[in-house]
mmCIF file of N, CA and C in Angstrom:
data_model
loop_
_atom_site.group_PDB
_atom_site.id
_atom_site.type_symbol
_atom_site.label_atom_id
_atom_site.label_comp_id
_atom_site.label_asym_id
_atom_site.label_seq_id
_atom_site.Cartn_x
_atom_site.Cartn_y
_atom_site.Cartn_z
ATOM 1 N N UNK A 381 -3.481 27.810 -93.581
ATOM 2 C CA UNK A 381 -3.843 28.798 -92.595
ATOM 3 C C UNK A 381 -2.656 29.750 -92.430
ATOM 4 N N UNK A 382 -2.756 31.010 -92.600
ATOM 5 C CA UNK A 382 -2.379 32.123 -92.312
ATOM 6 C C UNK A 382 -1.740 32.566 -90.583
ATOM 7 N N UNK A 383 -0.470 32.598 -90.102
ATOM 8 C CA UNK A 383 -0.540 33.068 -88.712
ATOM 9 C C UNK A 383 -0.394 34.672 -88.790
ATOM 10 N N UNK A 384 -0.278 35.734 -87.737
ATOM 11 C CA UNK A 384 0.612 36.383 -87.296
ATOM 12 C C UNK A 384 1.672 36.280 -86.251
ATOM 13 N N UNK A 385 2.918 36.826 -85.983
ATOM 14 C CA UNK A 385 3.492 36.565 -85.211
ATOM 15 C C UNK A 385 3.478 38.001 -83.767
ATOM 16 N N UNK A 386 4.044 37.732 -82.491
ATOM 17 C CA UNK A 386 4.104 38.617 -81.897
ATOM 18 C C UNK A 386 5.529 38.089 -80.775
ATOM 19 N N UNK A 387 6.447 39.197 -80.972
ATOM 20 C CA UNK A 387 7.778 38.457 -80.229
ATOM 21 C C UNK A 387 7.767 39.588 -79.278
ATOM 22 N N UNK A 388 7.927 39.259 -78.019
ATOM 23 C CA UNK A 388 8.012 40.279 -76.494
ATOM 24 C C UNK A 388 9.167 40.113 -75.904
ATOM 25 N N UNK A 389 9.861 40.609 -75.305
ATOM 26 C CA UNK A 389 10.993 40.648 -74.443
ATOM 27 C C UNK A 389 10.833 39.157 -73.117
ATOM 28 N N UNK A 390 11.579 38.759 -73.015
ATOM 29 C CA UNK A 390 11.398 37.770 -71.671
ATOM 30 C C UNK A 390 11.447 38.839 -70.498
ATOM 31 N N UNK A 391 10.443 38.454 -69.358
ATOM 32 C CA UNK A 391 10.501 38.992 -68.501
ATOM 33 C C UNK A 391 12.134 38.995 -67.827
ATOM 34 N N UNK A 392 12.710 39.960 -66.819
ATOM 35 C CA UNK A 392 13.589 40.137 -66.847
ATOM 36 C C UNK A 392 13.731 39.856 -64.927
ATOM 37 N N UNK A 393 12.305 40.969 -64.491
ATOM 38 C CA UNK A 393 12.060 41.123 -62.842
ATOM 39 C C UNK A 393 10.660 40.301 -62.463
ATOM 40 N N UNK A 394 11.054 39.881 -61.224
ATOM 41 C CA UNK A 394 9.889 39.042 -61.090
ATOM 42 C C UNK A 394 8.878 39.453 -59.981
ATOM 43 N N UNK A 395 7.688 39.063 -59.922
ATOM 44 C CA UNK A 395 6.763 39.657 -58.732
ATOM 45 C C UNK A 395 6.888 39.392 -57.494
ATOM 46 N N UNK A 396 6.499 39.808 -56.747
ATOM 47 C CA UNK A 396 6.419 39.365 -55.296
ATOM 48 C C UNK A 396 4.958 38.655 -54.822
ATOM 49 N N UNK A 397 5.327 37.656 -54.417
ATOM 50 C CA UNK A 397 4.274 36.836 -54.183
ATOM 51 C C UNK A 397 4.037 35.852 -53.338
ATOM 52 N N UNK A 398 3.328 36.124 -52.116
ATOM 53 C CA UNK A 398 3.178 35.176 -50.810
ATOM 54 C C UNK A 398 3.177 33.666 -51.278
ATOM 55 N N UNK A 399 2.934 33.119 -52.346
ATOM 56 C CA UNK A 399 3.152 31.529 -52.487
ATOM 57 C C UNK A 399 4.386 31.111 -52.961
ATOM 58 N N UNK A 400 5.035 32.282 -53.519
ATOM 59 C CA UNK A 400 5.923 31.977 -54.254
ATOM 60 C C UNK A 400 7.546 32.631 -53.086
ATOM 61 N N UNK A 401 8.161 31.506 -52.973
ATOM 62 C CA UNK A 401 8.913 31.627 -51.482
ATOM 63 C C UNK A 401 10.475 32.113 -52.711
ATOM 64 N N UNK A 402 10.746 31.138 -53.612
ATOM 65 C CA UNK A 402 12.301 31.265 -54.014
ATOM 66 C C UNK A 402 12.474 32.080 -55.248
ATOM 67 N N UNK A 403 13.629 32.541 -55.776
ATOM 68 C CA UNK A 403 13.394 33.095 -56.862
ATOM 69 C C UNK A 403 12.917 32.556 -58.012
ATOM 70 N N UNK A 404 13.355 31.460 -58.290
ATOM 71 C CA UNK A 404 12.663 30.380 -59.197
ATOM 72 C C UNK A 404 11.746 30.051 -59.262
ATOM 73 N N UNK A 405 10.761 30.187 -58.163
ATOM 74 C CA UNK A 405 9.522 30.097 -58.082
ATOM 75 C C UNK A 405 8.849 31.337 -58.418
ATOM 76 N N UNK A 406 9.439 32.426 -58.081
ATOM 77 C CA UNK A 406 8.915 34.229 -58.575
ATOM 78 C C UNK A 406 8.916 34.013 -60.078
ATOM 79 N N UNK A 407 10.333 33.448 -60.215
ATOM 80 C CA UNK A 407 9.904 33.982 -62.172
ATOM 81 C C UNK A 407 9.283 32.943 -62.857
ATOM 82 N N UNK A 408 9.278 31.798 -62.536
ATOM 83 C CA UNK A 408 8.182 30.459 -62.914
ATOM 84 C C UNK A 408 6.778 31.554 -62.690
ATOM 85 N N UNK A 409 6.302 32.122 -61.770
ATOM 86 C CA UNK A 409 5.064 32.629 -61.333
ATOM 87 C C UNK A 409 5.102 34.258 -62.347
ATOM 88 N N UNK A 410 6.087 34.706 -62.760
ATOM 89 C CA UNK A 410 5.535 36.095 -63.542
ATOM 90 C C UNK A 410 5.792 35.713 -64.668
ATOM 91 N N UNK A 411 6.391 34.522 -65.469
ATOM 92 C CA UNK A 411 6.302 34.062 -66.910
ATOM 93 C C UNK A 411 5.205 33.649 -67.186
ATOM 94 N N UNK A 412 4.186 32.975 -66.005
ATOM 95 C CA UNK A 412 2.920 31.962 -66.442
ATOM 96 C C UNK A 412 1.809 33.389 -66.028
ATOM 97 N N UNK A 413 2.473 34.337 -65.479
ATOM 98 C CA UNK A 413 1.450 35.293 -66.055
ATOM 99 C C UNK A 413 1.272 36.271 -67.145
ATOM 100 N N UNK A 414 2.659 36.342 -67.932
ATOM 101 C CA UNK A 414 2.649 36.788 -69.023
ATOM 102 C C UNK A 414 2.609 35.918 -70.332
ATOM 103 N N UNK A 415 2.404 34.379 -69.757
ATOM 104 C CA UNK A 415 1.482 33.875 -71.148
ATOM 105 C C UNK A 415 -0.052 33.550 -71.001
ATOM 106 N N UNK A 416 -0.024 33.680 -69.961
ATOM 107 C CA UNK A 416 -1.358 33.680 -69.953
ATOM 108 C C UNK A 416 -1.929 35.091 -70.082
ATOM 109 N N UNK A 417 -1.710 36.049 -69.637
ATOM 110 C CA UNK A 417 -2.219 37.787 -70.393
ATOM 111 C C UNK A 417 -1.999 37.753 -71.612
ATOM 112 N N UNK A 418 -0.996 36.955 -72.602
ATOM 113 C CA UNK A 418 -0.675 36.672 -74.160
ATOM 114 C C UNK A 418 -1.998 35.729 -74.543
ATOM 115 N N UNK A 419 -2.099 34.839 -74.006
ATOM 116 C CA UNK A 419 -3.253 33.617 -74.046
ATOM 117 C C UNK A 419 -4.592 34.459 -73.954
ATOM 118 N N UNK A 420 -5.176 35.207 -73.251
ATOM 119 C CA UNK A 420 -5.959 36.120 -73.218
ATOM 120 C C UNK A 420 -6.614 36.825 -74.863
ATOM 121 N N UNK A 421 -5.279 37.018 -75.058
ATOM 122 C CA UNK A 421 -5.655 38.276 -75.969
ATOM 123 C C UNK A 421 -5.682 37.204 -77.308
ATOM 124 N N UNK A 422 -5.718 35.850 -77.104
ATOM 125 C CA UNK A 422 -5.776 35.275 -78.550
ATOM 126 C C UNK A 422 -3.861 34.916 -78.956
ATOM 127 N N UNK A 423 -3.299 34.882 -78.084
ATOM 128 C CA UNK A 423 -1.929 34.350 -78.395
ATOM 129 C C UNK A 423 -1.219 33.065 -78.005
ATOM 130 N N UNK A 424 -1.069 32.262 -78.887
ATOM 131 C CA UNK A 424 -0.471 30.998 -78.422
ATOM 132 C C UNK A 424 1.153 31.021 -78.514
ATOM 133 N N UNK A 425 1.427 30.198 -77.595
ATOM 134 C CA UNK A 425 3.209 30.317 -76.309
ATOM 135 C C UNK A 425 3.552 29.385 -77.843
ATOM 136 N N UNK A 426 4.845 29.833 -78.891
ATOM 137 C CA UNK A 426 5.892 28.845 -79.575
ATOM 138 C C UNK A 426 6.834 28.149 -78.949
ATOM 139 N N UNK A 427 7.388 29.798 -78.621
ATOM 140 C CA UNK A 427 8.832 29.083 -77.795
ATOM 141 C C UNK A 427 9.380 30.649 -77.645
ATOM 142 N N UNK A 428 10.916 30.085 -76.616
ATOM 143 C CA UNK A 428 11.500 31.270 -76.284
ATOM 144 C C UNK A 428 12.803 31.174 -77.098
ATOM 145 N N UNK A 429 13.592 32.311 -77.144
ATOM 146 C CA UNK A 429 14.492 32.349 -78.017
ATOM 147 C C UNK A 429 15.495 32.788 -77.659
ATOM 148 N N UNK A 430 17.072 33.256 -77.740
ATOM 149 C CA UNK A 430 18.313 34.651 -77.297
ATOM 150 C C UNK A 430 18.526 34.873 -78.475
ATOM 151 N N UNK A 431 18.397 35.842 -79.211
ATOM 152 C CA UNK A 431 18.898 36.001 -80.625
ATOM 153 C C UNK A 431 19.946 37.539 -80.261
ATOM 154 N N UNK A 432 20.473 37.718 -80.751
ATOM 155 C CA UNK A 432 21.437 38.592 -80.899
ATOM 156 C C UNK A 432 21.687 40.208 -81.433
ATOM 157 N N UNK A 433 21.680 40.980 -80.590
ATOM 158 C CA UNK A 433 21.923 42.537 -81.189
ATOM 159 C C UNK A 433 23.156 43.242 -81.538
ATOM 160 N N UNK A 434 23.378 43.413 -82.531
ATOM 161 C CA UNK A 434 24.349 44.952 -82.419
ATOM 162 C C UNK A 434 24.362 45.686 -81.884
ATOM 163 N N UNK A 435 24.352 46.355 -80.903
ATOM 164 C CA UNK A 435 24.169 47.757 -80.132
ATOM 165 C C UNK A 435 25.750 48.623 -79.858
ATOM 166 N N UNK A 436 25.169 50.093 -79.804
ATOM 167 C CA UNK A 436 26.251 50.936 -79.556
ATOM 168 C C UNK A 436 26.847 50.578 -78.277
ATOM 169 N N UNK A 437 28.280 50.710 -78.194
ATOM 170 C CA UNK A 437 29.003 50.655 -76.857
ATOM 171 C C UNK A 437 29.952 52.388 -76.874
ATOM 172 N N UNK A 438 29.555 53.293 -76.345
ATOM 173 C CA UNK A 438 30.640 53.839 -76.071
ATOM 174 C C UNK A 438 30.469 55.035 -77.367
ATOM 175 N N UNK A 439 31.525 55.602 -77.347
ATOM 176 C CA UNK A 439 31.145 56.549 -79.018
ATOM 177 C C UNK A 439 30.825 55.977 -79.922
ATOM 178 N N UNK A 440 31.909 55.244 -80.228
ATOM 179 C CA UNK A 440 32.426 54.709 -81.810
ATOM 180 C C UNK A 440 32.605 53.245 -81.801
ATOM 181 N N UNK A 441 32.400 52.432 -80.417
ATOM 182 C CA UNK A 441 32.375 51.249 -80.611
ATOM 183 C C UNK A 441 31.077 50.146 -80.992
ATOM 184 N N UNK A 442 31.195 49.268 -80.752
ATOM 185 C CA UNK A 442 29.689 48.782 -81.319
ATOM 186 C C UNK A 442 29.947 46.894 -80.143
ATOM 187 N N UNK A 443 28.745 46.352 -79.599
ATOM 188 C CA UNK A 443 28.917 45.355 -78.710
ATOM 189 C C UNK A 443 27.680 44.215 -79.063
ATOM 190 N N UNK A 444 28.264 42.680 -79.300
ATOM 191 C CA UNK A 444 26.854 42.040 -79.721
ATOM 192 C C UNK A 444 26.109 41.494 -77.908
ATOM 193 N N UNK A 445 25.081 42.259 -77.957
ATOM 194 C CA UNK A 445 23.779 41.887 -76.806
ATOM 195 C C UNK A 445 22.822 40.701 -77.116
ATOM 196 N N UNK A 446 23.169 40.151 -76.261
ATOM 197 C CA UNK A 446 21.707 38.918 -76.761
ATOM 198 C C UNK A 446 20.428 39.595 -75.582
ATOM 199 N N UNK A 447 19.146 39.023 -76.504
ATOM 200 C CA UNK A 447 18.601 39.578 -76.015
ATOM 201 C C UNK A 447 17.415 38.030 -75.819
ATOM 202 N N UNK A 448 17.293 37.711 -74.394
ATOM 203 C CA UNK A 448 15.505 36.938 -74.733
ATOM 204 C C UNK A 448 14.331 36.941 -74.602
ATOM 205 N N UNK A 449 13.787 36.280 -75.668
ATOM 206 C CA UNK A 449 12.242 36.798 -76.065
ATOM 207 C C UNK A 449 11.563 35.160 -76.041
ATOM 208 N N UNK A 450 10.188 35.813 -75.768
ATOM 209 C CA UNK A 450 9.057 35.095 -76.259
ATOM 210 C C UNK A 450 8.508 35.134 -77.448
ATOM 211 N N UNK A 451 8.084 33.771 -78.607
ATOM 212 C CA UNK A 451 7.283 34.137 -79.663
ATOM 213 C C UNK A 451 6.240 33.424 -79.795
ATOM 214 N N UNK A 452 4.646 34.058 -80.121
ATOM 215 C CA UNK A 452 3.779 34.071 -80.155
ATOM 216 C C UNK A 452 3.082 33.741 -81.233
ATOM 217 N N UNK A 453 2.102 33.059 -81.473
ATOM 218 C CA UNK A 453 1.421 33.422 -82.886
ATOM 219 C C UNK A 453 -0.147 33.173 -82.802
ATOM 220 N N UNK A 454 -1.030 33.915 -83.906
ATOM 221 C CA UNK A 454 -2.259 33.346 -83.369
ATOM 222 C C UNK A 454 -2.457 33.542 -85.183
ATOM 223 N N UNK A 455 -3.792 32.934 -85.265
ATOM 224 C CA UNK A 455 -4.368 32.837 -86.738
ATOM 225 C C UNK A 455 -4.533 34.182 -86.997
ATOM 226 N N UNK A 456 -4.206 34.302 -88.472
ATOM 227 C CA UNK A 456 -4.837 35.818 -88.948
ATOM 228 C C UNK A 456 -6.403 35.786 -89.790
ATOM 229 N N UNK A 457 -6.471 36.950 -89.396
ATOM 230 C CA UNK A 457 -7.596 36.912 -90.272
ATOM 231 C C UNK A 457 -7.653 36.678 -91.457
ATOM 232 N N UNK A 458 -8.735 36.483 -92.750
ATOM 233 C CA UNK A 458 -8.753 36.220 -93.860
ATOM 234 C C UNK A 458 -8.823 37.234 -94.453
ATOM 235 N N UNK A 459 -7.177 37.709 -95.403
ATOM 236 C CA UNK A 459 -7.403 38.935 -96.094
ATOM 237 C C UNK A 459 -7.706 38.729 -96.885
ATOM 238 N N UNK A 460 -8.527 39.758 -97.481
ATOM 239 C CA UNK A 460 -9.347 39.902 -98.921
ATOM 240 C C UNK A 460 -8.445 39.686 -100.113
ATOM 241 N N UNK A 461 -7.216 40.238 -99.905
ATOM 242 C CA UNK A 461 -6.602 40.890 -100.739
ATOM 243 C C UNK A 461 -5.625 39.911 -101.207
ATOM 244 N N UNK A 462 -5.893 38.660 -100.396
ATOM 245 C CA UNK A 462 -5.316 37.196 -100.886
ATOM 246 C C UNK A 462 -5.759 37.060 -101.843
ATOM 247 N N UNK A 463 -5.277 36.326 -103.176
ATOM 248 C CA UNK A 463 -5.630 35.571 -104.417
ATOM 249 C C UNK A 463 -5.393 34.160 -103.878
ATOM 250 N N UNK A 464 -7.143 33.932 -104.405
ATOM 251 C CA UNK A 464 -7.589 32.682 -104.046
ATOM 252 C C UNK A 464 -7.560 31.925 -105.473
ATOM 253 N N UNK A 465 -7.007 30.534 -105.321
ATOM 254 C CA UNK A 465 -6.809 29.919 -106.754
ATOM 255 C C UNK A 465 -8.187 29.365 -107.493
ATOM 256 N N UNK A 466 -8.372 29.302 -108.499
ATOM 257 C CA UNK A 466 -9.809 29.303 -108.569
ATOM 258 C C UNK A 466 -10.513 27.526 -108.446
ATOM 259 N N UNK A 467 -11.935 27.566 -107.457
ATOM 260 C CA UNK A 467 -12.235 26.621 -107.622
ATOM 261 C C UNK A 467 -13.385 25.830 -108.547
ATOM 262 N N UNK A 468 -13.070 24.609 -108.781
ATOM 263 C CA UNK A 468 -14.022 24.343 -109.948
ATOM 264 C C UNK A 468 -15.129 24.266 -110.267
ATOM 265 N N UNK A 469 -15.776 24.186 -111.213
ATOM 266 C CA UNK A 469 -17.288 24.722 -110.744
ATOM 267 C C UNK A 469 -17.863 23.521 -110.839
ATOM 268 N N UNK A 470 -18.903 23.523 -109.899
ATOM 269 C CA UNK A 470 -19.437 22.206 -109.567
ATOM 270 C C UNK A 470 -20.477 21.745 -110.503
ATOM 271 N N UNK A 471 -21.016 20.264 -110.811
ATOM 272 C CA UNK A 471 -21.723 20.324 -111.669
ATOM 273 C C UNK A 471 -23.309 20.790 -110.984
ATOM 274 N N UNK A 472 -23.994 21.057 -111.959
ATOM 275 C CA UNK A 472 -25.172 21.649 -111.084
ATOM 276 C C UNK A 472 -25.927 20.236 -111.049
ATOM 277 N N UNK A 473 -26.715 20.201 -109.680
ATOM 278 C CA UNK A 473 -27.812 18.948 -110.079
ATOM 279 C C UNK A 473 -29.165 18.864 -110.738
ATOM 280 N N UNK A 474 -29.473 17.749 -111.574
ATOM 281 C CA UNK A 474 -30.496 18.122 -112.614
ATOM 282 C C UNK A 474 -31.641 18.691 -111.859
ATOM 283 N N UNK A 475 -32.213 19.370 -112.543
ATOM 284 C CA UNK A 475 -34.040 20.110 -111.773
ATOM 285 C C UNK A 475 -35.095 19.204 -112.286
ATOM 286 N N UNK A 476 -35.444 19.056 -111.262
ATOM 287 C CA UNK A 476 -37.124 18.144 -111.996
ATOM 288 C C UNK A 476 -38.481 18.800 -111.435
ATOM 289 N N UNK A 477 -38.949 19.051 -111.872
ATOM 290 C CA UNK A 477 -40.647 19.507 -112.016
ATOM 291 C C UNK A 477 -41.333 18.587 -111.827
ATOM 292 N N UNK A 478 -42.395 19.128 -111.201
ATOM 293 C CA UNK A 478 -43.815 17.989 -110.920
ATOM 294 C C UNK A 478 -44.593 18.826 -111.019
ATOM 295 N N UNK A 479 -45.856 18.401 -111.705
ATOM 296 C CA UNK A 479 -47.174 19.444 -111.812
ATOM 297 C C UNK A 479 -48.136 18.937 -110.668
ATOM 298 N N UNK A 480 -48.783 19.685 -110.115
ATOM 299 C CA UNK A 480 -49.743 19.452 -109.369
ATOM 300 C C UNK A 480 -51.013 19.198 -109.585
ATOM 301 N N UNK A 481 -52.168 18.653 -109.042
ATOM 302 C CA UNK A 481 -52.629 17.177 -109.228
ATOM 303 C C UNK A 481 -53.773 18.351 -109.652
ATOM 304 N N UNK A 482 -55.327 18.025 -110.570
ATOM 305 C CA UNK A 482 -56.381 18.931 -110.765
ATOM 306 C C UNK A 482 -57.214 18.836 -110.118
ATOM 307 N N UNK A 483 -57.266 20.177 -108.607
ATOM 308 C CA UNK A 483 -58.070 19.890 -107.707
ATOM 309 C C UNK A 483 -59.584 18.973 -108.431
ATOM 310 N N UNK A 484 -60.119 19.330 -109.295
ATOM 311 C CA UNK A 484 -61.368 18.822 -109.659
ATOM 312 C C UNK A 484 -61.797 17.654 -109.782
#
């Protein structure tokens, strides 16, 4: 089976929300709504990740940013354009005939 992948930024700000009293409880409550809006659309939760950027600092300097994300994956469709290995050909099963009886 074939996946695709889909990697999103980790949420960063969290919602405001009458059940949700502490901050830990805000971003527990806006992560489980951005896998579940992912879950929605056909996306299943892997895992989260910090992987690391180069980014500009300044003119001429350069600074490594981590950055974290969510990654996603769901089945892909079946491309055509796959080469399928060939399968064998089956034997056929014998045919048998019966004649039908003379109304007369």
């Amino acid at each position: 089976m074939r996946f695709e992948y889909s990697v999103i930024p980790a949420p960063t700000r969290t919602e405001k929300s009458r059940e949700a009293k502490t901050p830990t409880d805000r971003f527990a409550l806006t992560l489980t709504a951005e896998l579940n809006r992912m879950a929605d659309e056909g996306w299943e939760y892997l895992r989260a990740d910090v992987l690391p950027s180069e980014e500009r600092s300044g003119l001429t300097g350069r600074a490594t940013v981590y950055h974290n994300v969510l990654v996603f994956r769901r089945p892909q469709a079946a491309d055509p354009e796959v080469k399928r290995l060939p399968q064998p050909e089956a034997t056929p099963a014998p045919v048998t005939t019966a004649t039908a009886p003379d109304p007369a």
